[in-house]
Tab-separated table of C-alpha atoms and ligand atoms in Angstrom:
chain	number	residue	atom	x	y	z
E	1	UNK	CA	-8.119	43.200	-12.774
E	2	UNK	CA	-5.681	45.803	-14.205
E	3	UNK	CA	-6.045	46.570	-17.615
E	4	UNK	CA	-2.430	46.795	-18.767
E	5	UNK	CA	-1.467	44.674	-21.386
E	6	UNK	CA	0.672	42.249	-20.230
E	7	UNK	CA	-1.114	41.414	-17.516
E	8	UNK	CA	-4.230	40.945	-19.514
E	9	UNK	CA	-2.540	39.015	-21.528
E	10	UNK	CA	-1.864	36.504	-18.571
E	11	UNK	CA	-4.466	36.552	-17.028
E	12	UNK	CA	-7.961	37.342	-19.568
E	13	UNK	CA	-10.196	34.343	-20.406
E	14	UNK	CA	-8.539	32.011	-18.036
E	15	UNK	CA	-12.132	30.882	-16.039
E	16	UNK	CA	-15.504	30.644	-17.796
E	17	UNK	CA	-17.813	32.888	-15.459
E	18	UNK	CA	-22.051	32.148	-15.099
E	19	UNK	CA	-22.161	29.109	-16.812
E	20	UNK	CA	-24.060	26.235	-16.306
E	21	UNK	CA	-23.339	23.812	-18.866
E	22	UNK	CA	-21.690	20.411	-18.370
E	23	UNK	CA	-19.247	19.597	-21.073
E	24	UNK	CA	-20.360	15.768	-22.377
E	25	UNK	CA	-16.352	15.245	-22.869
E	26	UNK	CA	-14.479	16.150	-20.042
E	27	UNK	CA	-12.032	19.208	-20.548
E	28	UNK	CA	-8.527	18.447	-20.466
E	29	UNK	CA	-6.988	20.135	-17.448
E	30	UNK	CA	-3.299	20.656	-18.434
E	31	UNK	CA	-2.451	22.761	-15.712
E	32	UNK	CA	0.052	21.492	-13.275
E	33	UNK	CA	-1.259	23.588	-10.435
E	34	UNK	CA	-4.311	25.504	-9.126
E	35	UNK	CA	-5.062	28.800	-6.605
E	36	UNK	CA	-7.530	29.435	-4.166
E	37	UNK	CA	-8.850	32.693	-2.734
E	38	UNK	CA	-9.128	31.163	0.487
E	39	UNK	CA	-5.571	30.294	2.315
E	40	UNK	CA	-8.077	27.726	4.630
E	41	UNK	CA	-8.893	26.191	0.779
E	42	UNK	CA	-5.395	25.770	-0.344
E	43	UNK	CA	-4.158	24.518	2.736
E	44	UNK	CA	-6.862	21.534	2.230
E	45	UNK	CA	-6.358	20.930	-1.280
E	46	UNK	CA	-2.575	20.297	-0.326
E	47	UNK	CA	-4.271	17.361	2.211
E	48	UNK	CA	-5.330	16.364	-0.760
E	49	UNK	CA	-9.049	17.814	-0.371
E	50	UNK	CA	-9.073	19.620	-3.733
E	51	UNK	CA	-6.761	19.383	-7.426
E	52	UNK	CA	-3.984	22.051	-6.124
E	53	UNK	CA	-0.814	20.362	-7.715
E	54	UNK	CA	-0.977	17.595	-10.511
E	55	UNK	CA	1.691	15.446	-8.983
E	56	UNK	CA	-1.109	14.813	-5.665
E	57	UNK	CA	-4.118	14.742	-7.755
E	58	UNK	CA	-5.164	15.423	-11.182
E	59	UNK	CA	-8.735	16.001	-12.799
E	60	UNK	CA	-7.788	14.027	-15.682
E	61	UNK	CA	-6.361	10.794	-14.183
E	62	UNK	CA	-8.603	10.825	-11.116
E	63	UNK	CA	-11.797	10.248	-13.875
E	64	UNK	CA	-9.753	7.824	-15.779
E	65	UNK	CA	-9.198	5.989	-12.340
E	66	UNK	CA	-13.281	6.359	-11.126
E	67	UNK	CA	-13.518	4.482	-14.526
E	68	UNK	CA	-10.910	1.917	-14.170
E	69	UNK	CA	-11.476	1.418	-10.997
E	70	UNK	CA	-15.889	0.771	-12.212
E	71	UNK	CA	-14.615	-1.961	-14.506
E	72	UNK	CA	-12.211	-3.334	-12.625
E	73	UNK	CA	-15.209	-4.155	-10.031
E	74	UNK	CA	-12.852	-2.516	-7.245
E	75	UNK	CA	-12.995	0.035	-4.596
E	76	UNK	CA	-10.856	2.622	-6.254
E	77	UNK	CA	-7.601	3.143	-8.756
E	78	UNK	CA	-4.492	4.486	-9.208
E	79	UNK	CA	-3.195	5.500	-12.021
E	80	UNK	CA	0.670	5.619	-13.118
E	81	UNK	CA	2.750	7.066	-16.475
E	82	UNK	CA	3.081	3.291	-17.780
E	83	UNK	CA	1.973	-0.241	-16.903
E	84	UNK	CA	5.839	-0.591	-15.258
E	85	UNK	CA	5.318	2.120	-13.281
E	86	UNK	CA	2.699	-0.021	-11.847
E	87	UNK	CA	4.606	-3.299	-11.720
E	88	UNK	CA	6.959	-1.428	-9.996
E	89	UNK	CA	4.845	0.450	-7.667
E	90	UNK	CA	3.347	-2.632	-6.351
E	91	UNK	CA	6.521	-4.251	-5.508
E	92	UNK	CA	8.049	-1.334	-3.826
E	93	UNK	CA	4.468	-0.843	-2.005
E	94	UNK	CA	5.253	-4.066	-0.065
E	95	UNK	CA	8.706	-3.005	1.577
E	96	UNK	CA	9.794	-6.135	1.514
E	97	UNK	CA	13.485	-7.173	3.160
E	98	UNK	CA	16.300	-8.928	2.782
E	99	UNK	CA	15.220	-12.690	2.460
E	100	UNK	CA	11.940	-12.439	1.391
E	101	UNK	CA	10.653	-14.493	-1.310
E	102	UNK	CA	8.576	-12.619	-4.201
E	103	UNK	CA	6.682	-15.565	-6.780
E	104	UNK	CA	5.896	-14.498	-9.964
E	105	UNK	CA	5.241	-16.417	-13.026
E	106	UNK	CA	7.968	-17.759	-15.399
E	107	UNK	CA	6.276	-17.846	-18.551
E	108	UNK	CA	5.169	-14.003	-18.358
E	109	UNK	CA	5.928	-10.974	-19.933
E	110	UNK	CA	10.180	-10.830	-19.874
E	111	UNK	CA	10.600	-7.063	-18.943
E	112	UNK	CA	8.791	-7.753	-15.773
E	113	UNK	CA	10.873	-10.494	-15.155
E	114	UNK	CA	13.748	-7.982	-15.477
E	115	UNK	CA	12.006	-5.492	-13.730
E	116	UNK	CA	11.566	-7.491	-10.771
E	117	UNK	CA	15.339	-9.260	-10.818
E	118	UNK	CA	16.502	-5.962	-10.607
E	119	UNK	CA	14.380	-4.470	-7.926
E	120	UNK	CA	14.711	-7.989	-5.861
E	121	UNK	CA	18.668	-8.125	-5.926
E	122	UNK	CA	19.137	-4.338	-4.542
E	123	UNK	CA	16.918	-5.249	-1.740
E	124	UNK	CA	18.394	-8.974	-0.638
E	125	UNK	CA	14.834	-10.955	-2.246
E	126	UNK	CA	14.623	-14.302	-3.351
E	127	UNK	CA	12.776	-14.046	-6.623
E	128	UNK	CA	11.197	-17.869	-7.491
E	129	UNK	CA	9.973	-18.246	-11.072
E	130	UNK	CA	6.867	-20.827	-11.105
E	131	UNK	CA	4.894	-22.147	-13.996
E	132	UNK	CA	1.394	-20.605	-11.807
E	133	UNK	CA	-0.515	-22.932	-14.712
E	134	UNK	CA	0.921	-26.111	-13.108
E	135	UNK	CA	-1.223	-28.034	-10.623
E	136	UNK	CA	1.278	-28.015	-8.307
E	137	UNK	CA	1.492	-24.264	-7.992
E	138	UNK	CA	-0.439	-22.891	-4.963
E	139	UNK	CA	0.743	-26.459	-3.050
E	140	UNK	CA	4.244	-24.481	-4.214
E	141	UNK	CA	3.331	-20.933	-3.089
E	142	UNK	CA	2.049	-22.401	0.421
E	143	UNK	CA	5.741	-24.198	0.528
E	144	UNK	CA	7.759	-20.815	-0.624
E	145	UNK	CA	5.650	-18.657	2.044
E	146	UNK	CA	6.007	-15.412	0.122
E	147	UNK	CA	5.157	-11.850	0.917
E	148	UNK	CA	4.197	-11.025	-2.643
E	149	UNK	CA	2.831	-13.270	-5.735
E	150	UNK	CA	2.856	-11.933	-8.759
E	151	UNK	CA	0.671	-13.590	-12.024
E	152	UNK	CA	-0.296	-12.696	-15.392
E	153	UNK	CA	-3.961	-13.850	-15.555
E	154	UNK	CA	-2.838	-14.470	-19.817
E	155	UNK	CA	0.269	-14.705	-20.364
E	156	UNK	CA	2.560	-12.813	-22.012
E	157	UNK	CA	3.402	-14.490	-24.998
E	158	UNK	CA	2.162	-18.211	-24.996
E	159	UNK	CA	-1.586	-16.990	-23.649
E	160	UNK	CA	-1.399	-20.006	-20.223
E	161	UNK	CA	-4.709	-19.046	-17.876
E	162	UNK	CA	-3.329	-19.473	-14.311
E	163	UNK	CA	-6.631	-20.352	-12.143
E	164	UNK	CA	-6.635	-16.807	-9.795
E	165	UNK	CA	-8.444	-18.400	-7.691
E	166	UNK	CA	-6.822	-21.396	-6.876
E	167	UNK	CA	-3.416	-18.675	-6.388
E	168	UNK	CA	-5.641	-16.471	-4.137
E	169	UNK	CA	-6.214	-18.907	-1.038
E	170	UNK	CA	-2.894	-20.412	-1.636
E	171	UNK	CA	-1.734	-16.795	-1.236
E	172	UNK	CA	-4.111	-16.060	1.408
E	173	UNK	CA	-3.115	-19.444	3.633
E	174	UNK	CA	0.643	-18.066	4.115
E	175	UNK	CA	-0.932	-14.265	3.860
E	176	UNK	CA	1.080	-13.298	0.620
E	177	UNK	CA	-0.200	-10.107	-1.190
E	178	UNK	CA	-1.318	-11.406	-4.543
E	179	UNK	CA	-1.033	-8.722	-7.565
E	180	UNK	CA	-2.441	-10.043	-11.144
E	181	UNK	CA	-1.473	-8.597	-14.444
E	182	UNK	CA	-4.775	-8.380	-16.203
E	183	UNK	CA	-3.179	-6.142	-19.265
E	184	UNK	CA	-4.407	-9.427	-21.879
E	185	UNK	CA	-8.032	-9.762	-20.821
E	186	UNK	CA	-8.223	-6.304	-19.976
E	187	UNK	CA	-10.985	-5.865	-17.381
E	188	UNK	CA	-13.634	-6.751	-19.603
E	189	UNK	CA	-12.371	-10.728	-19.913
E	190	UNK	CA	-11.157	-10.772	-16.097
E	191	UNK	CA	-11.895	-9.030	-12.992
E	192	UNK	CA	-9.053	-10.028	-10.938
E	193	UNK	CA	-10.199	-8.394	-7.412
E	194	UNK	CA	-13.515	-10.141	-7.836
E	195	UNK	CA	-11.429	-14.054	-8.043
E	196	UNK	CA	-9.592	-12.936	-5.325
E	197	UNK	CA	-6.470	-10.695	-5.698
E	198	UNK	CA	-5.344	-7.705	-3.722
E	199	UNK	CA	-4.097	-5.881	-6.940
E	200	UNK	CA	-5.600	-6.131	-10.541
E	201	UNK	CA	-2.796	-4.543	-12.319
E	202	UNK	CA	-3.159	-2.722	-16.296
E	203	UNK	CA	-1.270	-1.946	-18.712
E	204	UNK	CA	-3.734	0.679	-20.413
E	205	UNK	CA	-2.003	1.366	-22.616
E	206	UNK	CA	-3.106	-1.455	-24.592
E	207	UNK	CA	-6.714	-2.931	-24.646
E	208	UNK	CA	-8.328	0.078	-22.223
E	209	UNK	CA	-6.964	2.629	-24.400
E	210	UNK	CA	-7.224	0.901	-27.707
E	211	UNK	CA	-5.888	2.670	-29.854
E	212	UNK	CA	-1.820	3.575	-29.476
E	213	UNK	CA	-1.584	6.938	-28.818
E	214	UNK	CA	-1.191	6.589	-24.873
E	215	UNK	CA	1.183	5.203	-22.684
E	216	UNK	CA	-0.304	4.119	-18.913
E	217	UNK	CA	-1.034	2.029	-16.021
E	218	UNK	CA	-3.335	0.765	-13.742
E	219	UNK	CA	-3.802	-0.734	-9.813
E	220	UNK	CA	-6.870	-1.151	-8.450
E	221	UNK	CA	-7.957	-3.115	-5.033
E	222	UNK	CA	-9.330	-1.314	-2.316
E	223	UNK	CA	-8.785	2.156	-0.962
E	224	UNK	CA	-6.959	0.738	2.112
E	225	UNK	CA	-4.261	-1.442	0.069
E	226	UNK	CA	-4.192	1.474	-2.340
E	227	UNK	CA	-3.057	3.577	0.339
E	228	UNK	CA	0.479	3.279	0.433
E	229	UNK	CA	0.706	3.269	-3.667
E	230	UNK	CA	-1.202	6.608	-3.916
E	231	UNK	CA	1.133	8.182	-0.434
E	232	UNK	CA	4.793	6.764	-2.464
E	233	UNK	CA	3.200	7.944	-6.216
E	234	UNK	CA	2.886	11.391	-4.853
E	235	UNK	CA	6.654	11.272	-3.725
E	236	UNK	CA	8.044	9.291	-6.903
E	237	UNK	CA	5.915	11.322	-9.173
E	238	UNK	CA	4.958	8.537	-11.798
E	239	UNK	CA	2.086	9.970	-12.277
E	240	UNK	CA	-0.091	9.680	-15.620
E	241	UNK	CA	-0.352	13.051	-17.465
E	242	UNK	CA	-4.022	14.939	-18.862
E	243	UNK	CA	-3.515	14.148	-22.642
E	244	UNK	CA	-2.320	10.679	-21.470
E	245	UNK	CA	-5.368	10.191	-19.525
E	246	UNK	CA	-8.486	11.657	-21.531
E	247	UNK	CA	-7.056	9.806	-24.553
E	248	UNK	CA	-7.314	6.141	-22.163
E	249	UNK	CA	-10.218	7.396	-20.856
E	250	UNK	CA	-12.097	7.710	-24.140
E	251	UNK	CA	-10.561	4.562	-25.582
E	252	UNK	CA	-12.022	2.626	-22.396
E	253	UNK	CA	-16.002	4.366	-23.731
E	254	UNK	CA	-15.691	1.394	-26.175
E	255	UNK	CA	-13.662	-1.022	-24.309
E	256	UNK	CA	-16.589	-3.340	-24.292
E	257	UNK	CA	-17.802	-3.273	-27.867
E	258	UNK	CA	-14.246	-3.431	-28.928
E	259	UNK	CA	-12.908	-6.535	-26.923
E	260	UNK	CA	-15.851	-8.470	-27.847
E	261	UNK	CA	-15.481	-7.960	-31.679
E	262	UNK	CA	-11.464	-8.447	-30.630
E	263	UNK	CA	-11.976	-12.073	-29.062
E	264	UNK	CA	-14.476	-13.397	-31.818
E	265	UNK	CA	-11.995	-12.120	-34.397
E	266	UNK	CA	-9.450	-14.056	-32.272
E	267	UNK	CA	-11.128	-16.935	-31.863
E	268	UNK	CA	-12.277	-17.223	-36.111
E	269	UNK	CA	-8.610	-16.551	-36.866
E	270	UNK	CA	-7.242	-19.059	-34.206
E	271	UNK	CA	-9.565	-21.168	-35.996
E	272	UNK	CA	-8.087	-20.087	-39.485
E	273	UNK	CA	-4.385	-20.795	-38.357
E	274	UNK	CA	-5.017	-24.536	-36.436
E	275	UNK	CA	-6.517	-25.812	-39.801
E	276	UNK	CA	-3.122	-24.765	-41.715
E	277	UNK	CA	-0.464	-27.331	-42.444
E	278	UNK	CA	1.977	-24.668	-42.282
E	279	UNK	CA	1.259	-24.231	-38.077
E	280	UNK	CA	2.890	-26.076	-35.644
E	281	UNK	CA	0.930	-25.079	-32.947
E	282	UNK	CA	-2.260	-22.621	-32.327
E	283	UNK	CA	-2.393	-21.137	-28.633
E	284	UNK	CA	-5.480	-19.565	-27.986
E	285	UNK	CA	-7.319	-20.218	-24.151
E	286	UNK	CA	-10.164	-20.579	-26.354
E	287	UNK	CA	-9.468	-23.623	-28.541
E	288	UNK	CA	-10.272	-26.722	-26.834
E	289	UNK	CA	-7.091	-28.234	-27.554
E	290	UNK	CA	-5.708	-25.281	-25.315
E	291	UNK	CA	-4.229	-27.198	-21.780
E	292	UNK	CA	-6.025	-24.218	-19.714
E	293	UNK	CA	-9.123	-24.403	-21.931
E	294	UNK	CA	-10.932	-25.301	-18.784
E	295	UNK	CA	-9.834	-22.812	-16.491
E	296	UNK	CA	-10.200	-20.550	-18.997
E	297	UNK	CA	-13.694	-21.046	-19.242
E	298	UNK	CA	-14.153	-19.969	-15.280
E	299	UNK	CA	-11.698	-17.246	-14.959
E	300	UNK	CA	-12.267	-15.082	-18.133
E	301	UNK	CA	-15.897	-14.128	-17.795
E	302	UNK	CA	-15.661	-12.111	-20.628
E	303	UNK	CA	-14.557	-14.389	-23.192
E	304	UNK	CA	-11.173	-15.467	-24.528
E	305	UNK	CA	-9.376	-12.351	-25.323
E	306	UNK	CA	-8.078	-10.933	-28.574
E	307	UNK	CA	-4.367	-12.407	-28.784
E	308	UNK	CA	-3.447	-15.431	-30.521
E	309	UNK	CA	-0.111	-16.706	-30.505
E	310	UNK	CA	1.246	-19.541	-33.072
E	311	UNK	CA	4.839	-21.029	-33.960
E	312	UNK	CA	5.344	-21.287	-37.888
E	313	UNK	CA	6.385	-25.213	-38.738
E	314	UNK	CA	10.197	-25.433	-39.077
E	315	UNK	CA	10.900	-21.475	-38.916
E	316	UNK	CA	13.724	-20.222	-37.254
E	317	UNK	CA	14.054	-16.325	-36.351
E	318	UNK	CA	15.277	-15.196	-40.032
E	319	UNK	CA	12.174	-16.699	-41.049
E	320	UNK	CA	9.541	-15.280	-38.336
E	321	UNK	CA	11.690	-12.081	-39.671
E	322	UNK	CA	10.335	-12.440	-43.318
E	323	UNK	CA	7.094	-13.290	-42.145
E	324	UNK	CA	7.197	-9.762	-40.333
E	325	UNK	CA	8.133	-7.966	-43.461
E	326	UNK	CA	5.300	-10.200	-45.669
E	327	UNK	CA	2.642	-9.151	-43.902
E	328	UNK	CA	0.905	-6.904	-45.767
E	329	UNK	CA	-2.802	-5.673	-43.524
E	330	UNK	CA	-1.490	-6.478	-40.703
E	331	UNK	CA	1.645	-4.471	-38.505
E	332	UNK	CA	5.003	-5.516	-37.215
E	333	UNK	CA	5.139	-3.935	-33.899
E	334	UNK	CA	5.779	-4.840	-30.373
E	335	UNK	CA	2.532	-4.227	-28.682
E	336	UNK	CA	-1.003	-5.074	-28.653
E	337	UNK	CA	-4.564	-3.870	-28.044
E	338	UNK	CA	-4.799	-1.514	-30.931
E	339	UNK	CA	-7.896	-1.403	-33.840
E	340	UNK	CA	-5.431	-2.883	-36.280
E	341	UNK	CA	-3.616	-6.103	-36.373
E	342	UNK	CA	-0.361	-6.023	-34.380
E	343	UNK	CA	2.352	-8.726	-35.307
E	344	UNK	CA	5.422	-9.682	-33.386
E	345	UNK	CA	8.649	-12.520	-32.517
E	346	UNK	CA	8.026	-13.318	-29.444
E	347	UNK	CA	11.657	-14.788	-28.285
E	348	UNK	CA	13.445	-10.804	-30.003
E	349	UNK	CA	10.511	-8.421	-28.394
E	350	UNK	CA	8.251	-9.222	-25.978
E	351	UNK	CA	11.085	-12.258	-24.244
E	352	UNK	CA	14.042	-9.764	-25.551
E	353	UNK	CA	15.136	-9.054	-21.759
E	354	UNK	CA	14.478	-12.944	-20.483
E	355	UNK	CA	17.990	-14.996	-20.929
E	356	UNK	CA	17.869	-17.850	-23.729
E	357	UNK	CA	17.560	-20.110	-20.810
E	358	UNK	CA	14.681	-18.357	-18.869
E	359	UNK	CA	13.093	-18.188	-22.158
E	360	UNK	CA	13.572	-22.295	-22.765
E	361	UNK	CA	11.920	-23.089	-19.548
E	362	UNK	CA	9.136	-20.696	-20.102
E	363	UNK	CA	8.777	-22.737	-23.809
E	364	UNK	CA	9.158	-19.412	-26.035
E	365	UNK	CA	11.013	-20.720	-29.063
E	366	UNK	CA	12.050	-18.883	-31.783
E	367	UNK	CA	9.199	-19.394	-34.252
E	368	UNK	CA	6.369	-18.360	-32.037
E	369	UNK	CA	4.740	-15.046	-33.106
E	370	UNK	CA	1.980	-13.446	-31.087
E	371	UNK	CA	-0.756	-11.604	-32.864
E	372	UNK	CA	-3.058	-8.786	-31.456
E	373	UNK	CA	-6.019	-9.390	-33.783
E	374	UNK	CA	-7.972	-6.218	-34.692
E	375	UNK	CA	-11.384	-5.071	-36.100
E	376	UNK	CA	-10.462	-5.950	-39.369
E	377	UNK	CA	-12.522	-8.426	-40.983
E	378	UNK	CA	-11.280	-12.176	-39.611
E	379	UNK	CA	-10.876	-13.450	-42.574
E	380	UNK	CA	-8.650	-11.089	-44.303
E	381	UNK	CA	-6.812	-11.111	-40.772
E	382	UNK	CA	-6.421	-14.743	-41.313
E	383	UNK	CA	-5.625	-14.397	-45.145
E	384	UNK	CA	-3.103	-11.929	-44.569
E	385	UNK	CA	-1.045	-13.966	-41.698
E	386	UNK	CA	-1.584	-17.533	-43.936
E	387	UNK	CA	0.029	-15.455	-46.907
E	388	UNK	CA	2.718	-13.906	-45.104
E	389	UNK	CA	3.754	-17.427	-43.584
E	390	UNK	CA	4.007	-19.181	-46.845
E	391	UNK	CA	5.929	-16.280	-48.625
E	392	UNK	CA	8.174	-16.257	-45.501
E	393	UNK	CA	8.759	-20.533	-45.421
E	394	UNK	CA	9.156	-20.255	-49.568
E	395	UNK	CA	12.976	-19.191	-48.608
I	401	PLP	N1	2.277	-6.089	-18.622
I	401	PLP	C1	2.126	-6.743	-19.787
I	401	PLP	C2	1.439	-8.085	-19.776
I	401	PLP	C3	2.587	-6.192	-20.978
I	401	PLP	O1	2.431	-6.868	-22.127
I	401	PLP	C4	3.233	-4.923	-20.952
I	401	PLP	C5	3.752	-4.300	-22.180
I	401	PLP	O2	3.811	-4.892	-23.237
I	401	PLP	C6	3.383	-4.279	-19.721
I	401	PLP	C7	2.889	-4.875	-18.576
I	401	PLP	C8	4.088	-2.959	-19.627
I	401	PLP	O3	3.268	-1.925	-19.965
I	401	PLP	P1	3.790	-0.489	-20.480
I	401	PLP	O4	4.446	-0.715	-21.796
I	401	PLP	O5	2.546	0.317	-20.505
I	401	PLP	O6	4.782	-0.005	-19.465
């Protein structure tokens, strides 16, 4: 190499030569593209053979998706810059036309909802909104004979456990793709490949990262169905970046110590909040008093998850907003998964983008908050919420 300054200054120290160590963390490989000596070696790498370009492959996100795709209990992973991305990728992955009829649950998570309105009405698709908890539901799916179901195997906010199963060979009879959000049980409470569906779908930015500081997302099924997501990912470019993805990937090292402390916290402070007079209502698949307590029990191996959701006796949304601003351990913020306790009003985050009406069918009234419970001790979890409700109803 020439030893002139500036290109020493370019090029010095940029590959470690003769060693043979193995870093325990992985490094993080921020470069957006690689060379090769050989033009036989590049000319494979851009088949995908090798990491030449970071919008085709990445070091980072392909270990974060060997990872996801080991808990998930599926054949591989791909990852994307946000659990939307995801949504999105598997709706566009099914190239659906005009007149096609896309199922997805009514009572989930209302920017999906959105998400999916929007995407079905520039492409001529019948979008049909089903409780998937009701009895009735694959009977439904079998009638509706759709090319793509969509569930949320918790949902997002009032915590109903749709029996996968039951969805699967519903979906299978009228050969329907079936996707499942797993973002609440996180892949340690359900694996939703292994019950049945084509897609397990994360957010990781909540439970699999843990702790904030990373947006992501997450579909995993096998390498054939992941095909076509990986082929239009490398065109659309929603890919997940190297901080992004060795931050997830060392949140999901203690994914499984964390979301068991996170569901018996849960399930003390559901506890906690049923035994208040101040409650209307605990939901929590874990209470037996919960109407999918028994499904529950089958589909989320792993135990009952770490969200909680309650409505406040009486309250309206200026008082779920005082109750925000009383909590005192705990945090108001719109999202969950994290070490510490995350509050939130369901019907002005989470339900924002569903319309009042979408949101009275789905049964999301204005005094339902849903907790994220953290590693805090339960009780003072449970103190601090009991407090915060009281000073909040004292009006
Ligand atoms: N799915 C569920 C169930 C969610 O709760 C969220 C976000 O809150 C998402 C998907 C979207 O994930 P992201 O914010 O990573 O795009």
């Amino acid at each position: 190499m020439s030893t002139k300054r500036k290109t020493v200054a370019v090029h010095a120290g940029s590959q470690l030569t003769g060693s043979k160590s193995q870093p325990v963390v992985p490094p993080i490989h921020v470069s957006a593209v690689s060379f090769f000596d050989s033009s036989d070696e590049l000319d494979e790498a851009l088949d995908g053979k090798d990491y030449v370009y970071s919008r085709i492959a990445a070091p980072n996100a392909a270990l974060l998706e060997e990872a996801v795709a080991a808990l998930e209990g599926a054949e591989a992973c791909v990852a994307y810059a946000s659990g939307m991305a995801a949504l999105k990728a598997v709706f566009e992955a099914q190239n659906l036309k005009a007149g096609d009829v896309v199922v997805m649950s009514s009572d989930g998570y209302g920017v999906t909802r959105s998400l999916y309105k929007n995407l079905a009405a520039r492409a001529g698709v019948r979008i049909e909104a089903l409780m998937l908890t009701d009895a009735a539901a694959p009977e439904r799916i079998v009638a509706l004979r759709p090319k793509l179901v969509l569930a949320e195997s918790v949902t997002n906010p009032l915590l109903r456990v749709p029996d996968i199963r039951a969805l699967a060979r519903a979906s299978r009879e009228v050969g329907a793709a079936l996707a499942v959000d797993a973002t609440f049980p996180s892949p340690y409470g359900q694996r939703s490949c292994e019950l049945g569906a084509d897609y397990a779908i994360q957010s990781t930015t909540k439970w699999l990262n843990g702790h904030s500081d990373a947006l992501g997302g997450s579909v995993s099924g096998t390498k054939e169905k992941l095909a076509p997501l990986r082929a239009a990912r490398l065109l659309g470019g929603e890919v997940l970046g190297p901080f992004e993805a060795w931050l997830t990937l060392r949140g999901v090292r203690t994914l499984p110590i964390r979301m068991k402390a996170h569901c018996e916290h849960a399930a003390h402070v559901a506890k906690r909040l049923s035994e208040s007079s101040l409650i209307e209502r605990v939901h929590y698949p874990g209470l037996p008093n919960h109407p999918d307590h028994a499904v529950a029990k089958q589909v989320l191996e792993g135990g009952f998850g770490g969200m909680v959701a309650f409505d406040i006796k009486g309250a309206g949304r200026p008082d779920c907003f005082r109750f925000l601003e009383a909590v005192k351990l705990a945090r108001a913020a719109p999202s969950l998964g994290d070490v510490c306790t995350l509050v939130m009003h369901a019907a002005s985050a989470s339900a924002r983008r569903m319309t009042p009406e979408e949101r009275q069918a789905a049964g999301i009234g204005e005094s339902l908050i849903r907790v994220s419970v953290g590693l805090e001790d339960p009780d003072d979890i449970a103190d601090d919420l009991l407090a915060a409700v009281s000073e909040a109803m004292k009006r």
